[in-house]
Amino acid sequence: MRALGPRALVGARVRALGPWALVGARVRALGPRALMGARVRALGPRVLVGAVVAGVVLSPAIASACAVCTAGRDEENQLAFLLSTLGMSLMPLIAIGTLVFVLWRRIQKLEVETETARTAPQIDSRQSRL
Amino acid sequence: MDSTAPIHLIAREQGEPRVISNGVLGMVLFVMTEIMFFSGMISAFSIVRASSAIWPPPNQPRLPLEETAINTVALFLSGLLLFLAQRRFAADRDSAKTPLIAAIALGTFFVAFQGWEWVSMIAQGLTLTSSTLGSFFYLIVGTHALHAIVALGLLTQAWRRLSAGRLQPSQLATTAVFWYFVVGAWPVVYWRVYL
């Protein structure tokens, strides 16, 4: 009992549930989606995405919160910040995209070579029979 | 070809089919992280330079543009010779020795010449702590030089294995990827730091 500490005050089943023991069984079954109403749950994640996009588009002043973008001493400084941010954001996408593209091309090439190698002996054996 | 058919891979390495060798893939992933590392440093340098009221900082020696341009050509030649060595290796392994050793020699010249330039600039007053230019210069160019030294070590090891007749194509390719990164990163460093 002492080893359990305050958790000794609750039963074993409740301990097994952890924090979820504080809510009812139906809510537990829903999981985090229990925080939304039934209609919203029915629409699914599209509602959340739409709400976020709408919030960003309708509130451009949010961008002013970025100290990097707006705190530049002058235009040259701001441009340096923005170009650096843009470059650093695009760099991993370009790098991984290039790798994926190269691997995809290589697989295509190997598939063609395999098919050629598989059909070539068949052609040769057919020709020898003629 | 049936899109549901399994991919039959011809390329085999040590008996196992490969689209790309493990070494090359691992080196490519490592190079990607190094690209981000250099991007971060060059971005920081660009922002500091744009934020400075006076650039370059006063009382600092001018960076050696012309000598470094010659050095850049030597590095490019080194990359070309390594490419030639790879091509020759595919056809006749022994014929790759000469271009490979020439690539190593040019790479070593590049690093040594950079070191000599550093010594002369330090003597003229551009040090790690003399100004932001000095700090970023030695940081960025020094990091590149460190990569070049490690790559030269790998190339030398490849040449030794080639001489002993034990060099695998994937081993040469893995080393070559790293050297191509060193050669490819240098023009960006030269453009952003020196010019």
Short mmCIF file of C-alpha atoms in Angstrom, two decimals:
data_model
loop_
_atom_site.label_atom_id
_atom_site.label_comp_id
_atom_site.label_asym_id
_atom_site.label_seq_id
_atom_site.Cartn_x
_atom_site.Cartn_y
_atom_site.Cartn_z
CA MET A 1 0.00 0.00 0.00
CA ARG A 2 2.77 2.39 0.93
CA ALA A 3 4.51 1.59 -2.32
CA LEU A 4 1.46 2.74 -4.27
CA GLY A 5 1.19 6.02 -2.40
CA PRO A 6 -2.00 8.07 -2.98
CA ARG A 7 -3.05 5.69 -5.72
CA ALA A 8 -3.77 3.12 -3.05
CA LEU A 9 -6.97 5.03 -2.38
CA VAL A 10 -8.53 3.86 -5.64
CA GLY A 11 -9.28 0.38 -6.87
CA ALA A 12 -7.09 -1.63 -9.23
CA ARG A 13 -9.41 -1.13 -12.23
CA VAL A 14 -9.40 2.62 -11.83
CA ARG A 15 -5.63 2.65 -11.44
CA ALA A 16 -5.32 0.71 -14.69
CA LEU A 17 -7.33 3.40 -16.57
CA GLY A 18 -5.14 6.22 -15.38
CA PRO A 19 -6.44 9.78 -16.03
CA TRP A 20 -9.24 8.45 -18.23
CA ALA A 21 -10.88 7.14 -15.08
CA LEU A 22 -12.15 10.68 -14.51
CA VAL A 23 -14.54 10.51 -17.47
CA GLY A 24 -17.41 8.19 -18.27
CA ALA A 25 -17.18 5.06 -20.41
CA ARG A 26 -18.81 6.62 -23.50
CA VAL A 27 -16.44 9.55 -23.48
CA ARG A 28 -13.51 7.22 -23.02
CA ALA A 29 -14.58 5.31 -26.11
CA LEU A 30 -14.44 8.51 -28.20
CA GLY A 31 -11.01 9.48 -27.03
CA PRO A 32 -9.79 13.06 -27.70
CA ARG A 33 -12.68 13.62 -30.13
CA ALA A 34 -14.96 13.79 -27.10
CA LEU A 35 -13.99 17.43 -26.84
CA MET A 36 -16.08 18.22 -29.93
CA GLY A 37 -19.84 18.07 -30.41
CA ALA A 38 -21.49 15.24 -32.32
CA ARG A 39 -22.01 17.28 -35.50
CA VAL A 40 -18.41 18.36 -35.59
CA ARG A 41 -17.26 14.81 -35.04
CA ALA A 42 -19.41 13.71 -37.97
CA LEU A 43 -17.57 16.11 -40.31
CA GLY A 44 -14.25 14.73 -39.23
CA PRO A 45 -10.82 16.40 -39.45
CA ARG A 46 -11.91 18.61 -42.34
CA VAL A 47 -13.56 20.95 -39.87
CA LEU A 48 -10.37 21.43 -37.94
CA VAL A 49 -8.31 22.02 -41.06
CA GLY A 50 -10.90 24.43 -42.45
CA ALA A 51 -11.04 26.35 -39.19
CA VAL A 52 -7.27 26.73 -39.06
CA VAL A 53 -7.03 27.85 -42.69
CA ALA A 54 -9.89 30.30 -42.26
CA GLY A 55 -8.29 31.74 -39.14
CA VAL A 56 -4.97 32.30 -40.87
CA VAL A 57 -6.46 33.74 -44.06
CA LEU A 58 -8.88 36.05 -42.30
CA SER A 59 -6.33 37.31 -39.81
CA PRO A 60 -3.21 38.39 -41.71
CA ALA A 61 -2.24 40.51 -38.74
CA ILE A 62 -1.15 37.26 -37.09
CA ALA A 63 1.98 37.42 -39.26
CA SER A 64 2.99 40.60 -37.44
CA ALA A 65 3.67 38.45 -34.39
CA CYS A 66 6.77 37.09 -36.13
CA ALA A 67 9.65 39.01 -34.64
CA VAL A 68 11.96 37.79 -37.37
CA CYS A 69 9.82 39.01 -40.25
CA THR A 70 8.90 42.40 -38.85
CA ALA A 71 11.70 43.46 -36.54
CA GLY A 72 14.24 44.08 -39.28
CA ARG A 73 16.10 47.34 -39.12
CA ASP A 74 15.51 48.09 -42.76
CA GLU A 75 14.41 46.55 -46.02
CA GLU A 76 17.73 44.83 -46.68
CA ASN A 77 17.64 43.21 -43.28
CA GLN A 78 14.04 42.06 -43.71
CA LEU A 79 14.85 40.64 -47.13
CA ALA A 80 17.79 38.71 -45.68
CA PHE A 81 15.54 37.24 -43.00
CA LEU A 82 12.82 36.28 -45.43
CA LEU A 83 15.14 34.77 -48.03
CA SER A 84 16.98 32.80 -45.38
CA THR A 85 13.72 31.47 -43.96
CA LEU A 86 12.48 30.58 -47.41
CA GLY A 87 15.72 28.85 -48.33
CA MET A 88 15.93 26.88 -45.12
CA SER A 89 12.29 25.81 -45.43
CA LEU A 90 12.58 24.64 -49.01
CA MET A 91 15.98 22.97 -48.70
CA PRO A 92 14.84 19.72 -46.99
CA LEU A 93 11.86 19.40 -49.31
CA ILE A 94 14.07 19.74 -52.36
CA ALA A 95 16.69 17.37 -50.98
CA ILE A 96 14.29 14.61 -49.99
CA GLY A 97 12.20 15.12 -53.11
CA THR A 98 15.29 14.74 -55.28
CA LEU A 99 16.32 11.57 -53.48
CA VAL A 100 12.86 10.05 -53.85
CA PHE A 101 12.79 10.99 -57.55
CA VAL A 102 16.22 9.46 -58.20
CA LEU A 103 15.28 6.24 -56.41
CA TRP A 104 12.01 6.06 -58.31
CA ARG A 105 13.81 6.49 -61.65
CA ARG A 106 16.32 3.82 -60.67
CA ILE A 107 13.57 1.36 -59.78
CA GLN A 108 11.87 2.04 -63.11
CA LYS A 109 15.12 1.39 -64.93
CA LEU A 110 15.77 -1.82 -63.03
CA GLU A 111 12.25 -3.03 -63.77
CA VAL A 112 12.85 -2.52 -67.49
CA GLU A 113 16.18 -4.30 -67.29
CA THR A 114 14.63 -7.20 -65.42
CA GLU A 115 11.86 -7.55 -67.94
CA THR A 116 14.38 -7.46 -70.78
CA ALA A 117 16.54 -10.08 -69.12
CA ARG A 118 13.55 -12.30 -68.49
CA THR A 119 12.21 -12.17 -72.06
CA ALA A 120 15.59 -12.30 -73.85
CA PRO A 121 16.31 -16.05 -73.30
CA GLN A 122 12.73 -16.85 -74.40
CA ILE A 123 13.27 -14.98 -77.67
CA ASP A 124 16.58 -16.77 -78.23
CA SER A 125 15.06 -20.22 -77.64
CA ARG A 126 12.20 -19.44 -80.01
CA GLN A 127 14.61 -18.31 -82.73
CA SER A 128 16.70 -21.45 -82.40
CA ARG A 129 13.59 -23.54 -83.01
CA LEU A 130 12.77 -21.75 -86.28
CA MET B 1 4.14 -4.53 -66.99
CA ASP B 2 1.64 -5.54 -64.31
CA SER B 3 1.70 -2.85 -61.64
CA THR B 4 1.06 -5.44 -58.95
CA ALA B 5 4.05 -7.56 -59.96
CA PRO B 6 6.91 -7.50 -57.47
CA ILE B 7 9.96 -5.50 -58.37
CA HIS B 8 12.73 -7.77 -59.58
CA LEU B 9 16.01 -6.13 -58.81
CA ILE B 10 19.01 -6.95 -60.89
CA ALA B 11 21.57 -4.90 -59.03
CA ARG B 12 23.13 -7.19 -56.50
CA GLU B 13 25.74 -6.49 -53.92
CA GLN B 14 27.26 -9.32 -51.93
CA GLY B 15 24.43 -11.54 -53.02
CA GLU B 16 21.62 -9.25 -51.93
CA PRO B 17 19.44 -7.24 -54.32
CA ARG B 18 19.77 -3.47 -54.00
CA VAL B 19 18.22 -0.48 -55.70
CA ILE B 20 20.90 1.62 -54.09
CA SER B 21 23.76 0.42 -51.93
CA ASN B 22 23.52 0.90 -48.18
CA GLY B 23 26.68 2.97 -48.12
CA VAL B 24 25.52 5.39 -50.79
CA LEU B 25 22.10 5.79 -49.17
CA GLY B 26 23.61 6.41 -45.79
CA MET B 27 26.09 8.90 -47.18
CA VAL B 28 23.36 10.73 -49.09
CA LEU B 29 21.31 11.07 -45.91
CA PHE B 30 24.36 12.31 -44.04
CA VAL B 31 25.13 14.81 -46.81
CA MET B 32 21.57 16.12 -46.53
CA THR B 33 22.10 16.89 -42.86
CA GLU B 34 25.37 18.63 -43.69
CA ILE B 35 23.62 20.68 -46.36
CA MET B 36 21.19 21.90 -43.70
CA PHE B 37 24.12 22.61 -41.39
CA PHE B 38 25.85 24.77 -44.00
CA SER B 39 22.56 26.43 -44.92
CA GLY B 40 22.07 27.47 -41.32
CA MET B 41 25.53 28.98 -41.05
CA ILE B 42 25.29 30.79 -44.38
CA SER B 43 21.84 32.10 -43.47
CA ALA B 44 23.13 33.45 -40.19
CA PHE B 45 26.04 35.09 -42.00
CA SER B 46 23.70 36.65 -44.57
CA ILE B 47 21.48 38.11 -41.86
CA VAL B 48 24.39 39.48 -39.84
CA ARG B 49 25.86 41.04 -42.98
CA ALA B 50 22.51 42.62 -43.90
CA SER B 51 22.12 43.94 -40.35
CA SER B 52 25.51 45.62 -40.29
CA ALA B 53 25.62 49.35 -40.92
CA ILE B 54 29.10 49.06 -42.49
CA TRP B 55 30.19 45.98 -44.43
CA PRO B 56 32.86 44.74 -44.63
CA PRO B 57 33.87 45.77 -41.12
CA PRO B 58 36.52 48.50 -41.03
CA ASN B 59 40.22 47.78 -40.52
CA GLN B 60 39.92 44.23 -41.80
CA PRO B 61 41.95 42.80 -44.70
CA ARG B 62 40.27 42.15 -47.99
CA LEU B 63 39.45 38.48 -48.67
CA PRO B 64 41.68 36.94 -51.40
CA LEU B 65 39.16 36.57 -54.21
CA GLU B 66 41.54 35.86 -57.09
CA GLU B 67 43.69 33.28 -55.33
CA THR B 68 40.61 31.51 -54.03
CA ALA B 69 39.17 31.46 -57.55
CA ILE B 70 42.25 29.54 -58.71
CA ASN B 71 41.81 27.21 -55.76
CA THR B 72 38.18 26.73 -56.71
CA VAL B 73 39.24 25.60 -60.19
CA ALA B 74 41.58 23.07 -58.61
CA LEU B 75 38.73 21.70 -56.52
CA PHE B 76 36.45 21.41 -59.56
CA LEU B 77 39.18 19.55 -61.44
CA SER B 78 39.46 17.20 -58.51
CA GLY B 79 35.74 16.45 -58.74
CA LEU B 80 36.01 15.84 -62.48
CA LEU B 81 38.95 13.49 -62.02
CA LEU B 82 37.04 11.51 -59.40
CA PHE B 83 34.14 11.19 -61.82
CA LEU B 84 36.58 9.97 -64.44
CA ALA B 85 38.02 7.50 -61.96
CA GLN B 86 34.55 6.12 -61.26
CA ARG B 87 33.86 5.68 -64.97
CA ARG B 88 37.18 3.92 -65.50
CA PHE B 89 36.64 1.76 -62.43
CA ALA B 90 33.48 0.35 -63.99
CA ALA B 91 35.40 -0.70 -67.10
CA ASP B 92 38.88 -1.59 -65.84
CA ARG B 93 39.67 -1.21 -62.16
CA ASP B 94 43.41 -0.67 -62.53
CA SER B 95 42.93 2.26 -64.89
CA ALA B 96 41.12 4.17 -62.14
CA LYS B 97 44.24 4.49 -60.00
CA THR B 98 45.77 7.43 -61.83
CA PRO B 99 42.72 9.73 -61.92
CA LEU B 100 41.90 8.82 -58.32
CA ILE B 101 45.35 9.74 -57.02
CA ALA B 102 45.26 12.92 -59.12
CA ALA B 103 41.91 13.83 -57.55
CA ILE B 104 43.38 13.28 -54.10
CA ALA B 105 46.41 15.38 -54.96
CA LEU B 106 44.30 18.29 -56.21
CA GLY B 107 42.08 18.08 -53.16
CA THR B 108 45.10 18.15 -50.90
CA PHE B 109 46.42 21.17 -52.81
CA PHE B 110 43.07 22.91 -52.23
CA VAL B 111 43.17 22.32 -48.47
CA ALA B 112 46.85 23.27 -48.20
CA PHE B 113 46.36 26.47 -50.21
CA GLN B 114 43.40 27.42 -48.03
CA GLY B 115 45.56 26.89 -44.98
CA TRP B 116 48.27 29.11 -46.43
CA GLU B 117 45.68 31.83 -47.12
CA TRP B 118 44.48 31.59 -43.55
CA VAL B 119 47.98 32.07 -42.21
CA SER B 120 48.45 35.19 -44.31
CA MET B 121 45.06 36.64 -43.31
CA ILE B 122 45.70 36.01 -39.64
CA ALA B 123 48.97 37.85 -40.04
CA GLN B 124 47.07 40.75 -41.59
CA GLY B 125 44.63 40.94 -38.69
CA LEU B 126 41.59 38.89 -39.70
CA THR B 127 41.10 36.50 -36.81
CA LEU B 128 38.24 34.58 -35.24
CA THR B 129 37.62 37.38 -32.78
CA SER B 130 38.60 40.46 -34.78
CA SER B 131 35.14 41.02 -36.29
CA THR B 132 31.93 39.29 -37.34
CA LEU B 133 33.49 38.82 -40.78
CA GLY B 134 36.42 36.99 -39.23
CA SER B 135 34.18 34.88 -37.00
CA PHE B 136 31.92 33.73 -39.79
CA PHE B 137 34.72 33.37 -42.30
CA TYR B 138 36.73 30.96 -40.19
CA LEU B 139 33.60 29.16 -39.00
CA ILE B 140 32.13 28.51 -42.45
CA VAL B 141 35.32 28.02 -44.42
CA GLY B 142 36.84 26.07 -41.55
CA THR B 143 33.88 23.71 -41.42
CA HIS B 144 34.19 23.17 -45.15
CA ALA B 145 37.90 22.49 -44.78
CA LEU B 146 37.19 19.95 -42.06
CA HIS B 147 34.78 18.15 -44.35
CA ALA B 148 37.37 18.25 -47.13
CA ILE B 149 40.03 16.73 -44.87
CA VAL B 150 37.74 13.88 -43.82
CA ALA B 151 36.73 13.29 -47.45
CA LEU B 152 40.37 13.20 -48.51
CA GLY B 153 40.99 10.61 -45.82
CA LEU B 154 38.19 8.48 -47.22
CA LEU B 155 39.49 8.92 -50.76
CA THR B 156 42.96 7.89 -49.66
CA GLN B 157 41.54 4.80 -48.02
CA ALA B 158 39.67 4.03 -51.24
CA TRP B 159 42.89 4.38 -53.22
CA ARG B 160 44.69 2.01 -50.85
CA ARG B 161 41.95 -0.57 -51.22
CA LEU B 162 42.03 -0.10 -54.99
CA SER B 163 45.79 -0.68 -55.01
CA ALA B 164 45.25 -3.86 -53.00
CA GLY B 165 42.50 -4.98 -55.39
CA ARG B 166 39.84 -4.98 -52.66
CA LEU B 167 37.80 -1.90 -53.55
CA GLN B 168 34.10 -2.53 -54.09
CA PRO B 169 32.10 -0.29 -56.48
CA SER B 170 29.76 0.73 -53.67
CA GLN B 171 32.70 1.76 -51.49
CA LEU B 172 34.04 4.04 -54.20
CA ALA B 173 30.55 5.43 -54.81
CA THR B 174 30.02 6.15 -51.12
CA THR B 175 33.30 8.04 -50.87
CA ALA B 176 32.59 9.85 -54.12
CA VAL B 177 29.23 11.13 -52.86
CA PHE B 178 30.95 12.84 -49.95
CA TRP B 179 33.63 14.39 -52.16
CA TYR B 180 31.03 15.62 -54.63
CA PHE B 181 29.28 17.30 -51.70
CA VAL B 182 32.54 19.01 -50.67
CA VAL B 183 33.12 20.17 -54.26
CA GLY B 184 29.50 21.24 -54.73
CA ALA B 185 29.26 23.15 -51.45
CA TRP B 186 32.37 25.23 -52.13
CA PRO B 187 30.93 27.49 -54.89
CA VAL B 188 28.04 28.38 -52.57
CA VAL B 189 30.45 29.19 -49.76
CA TYR B 190 32.66 31.20 -52.11
CA TRP B 191 29.69 33.14 -53.45
CA ARG B 192 28.16 33.97 -50.08
CA VAL B 193 31.29 34.51 -48.02
CA TYR B 194 33.94 35.83 -50.38
CA LEU B 195 31.86 37.81 -52.91
#
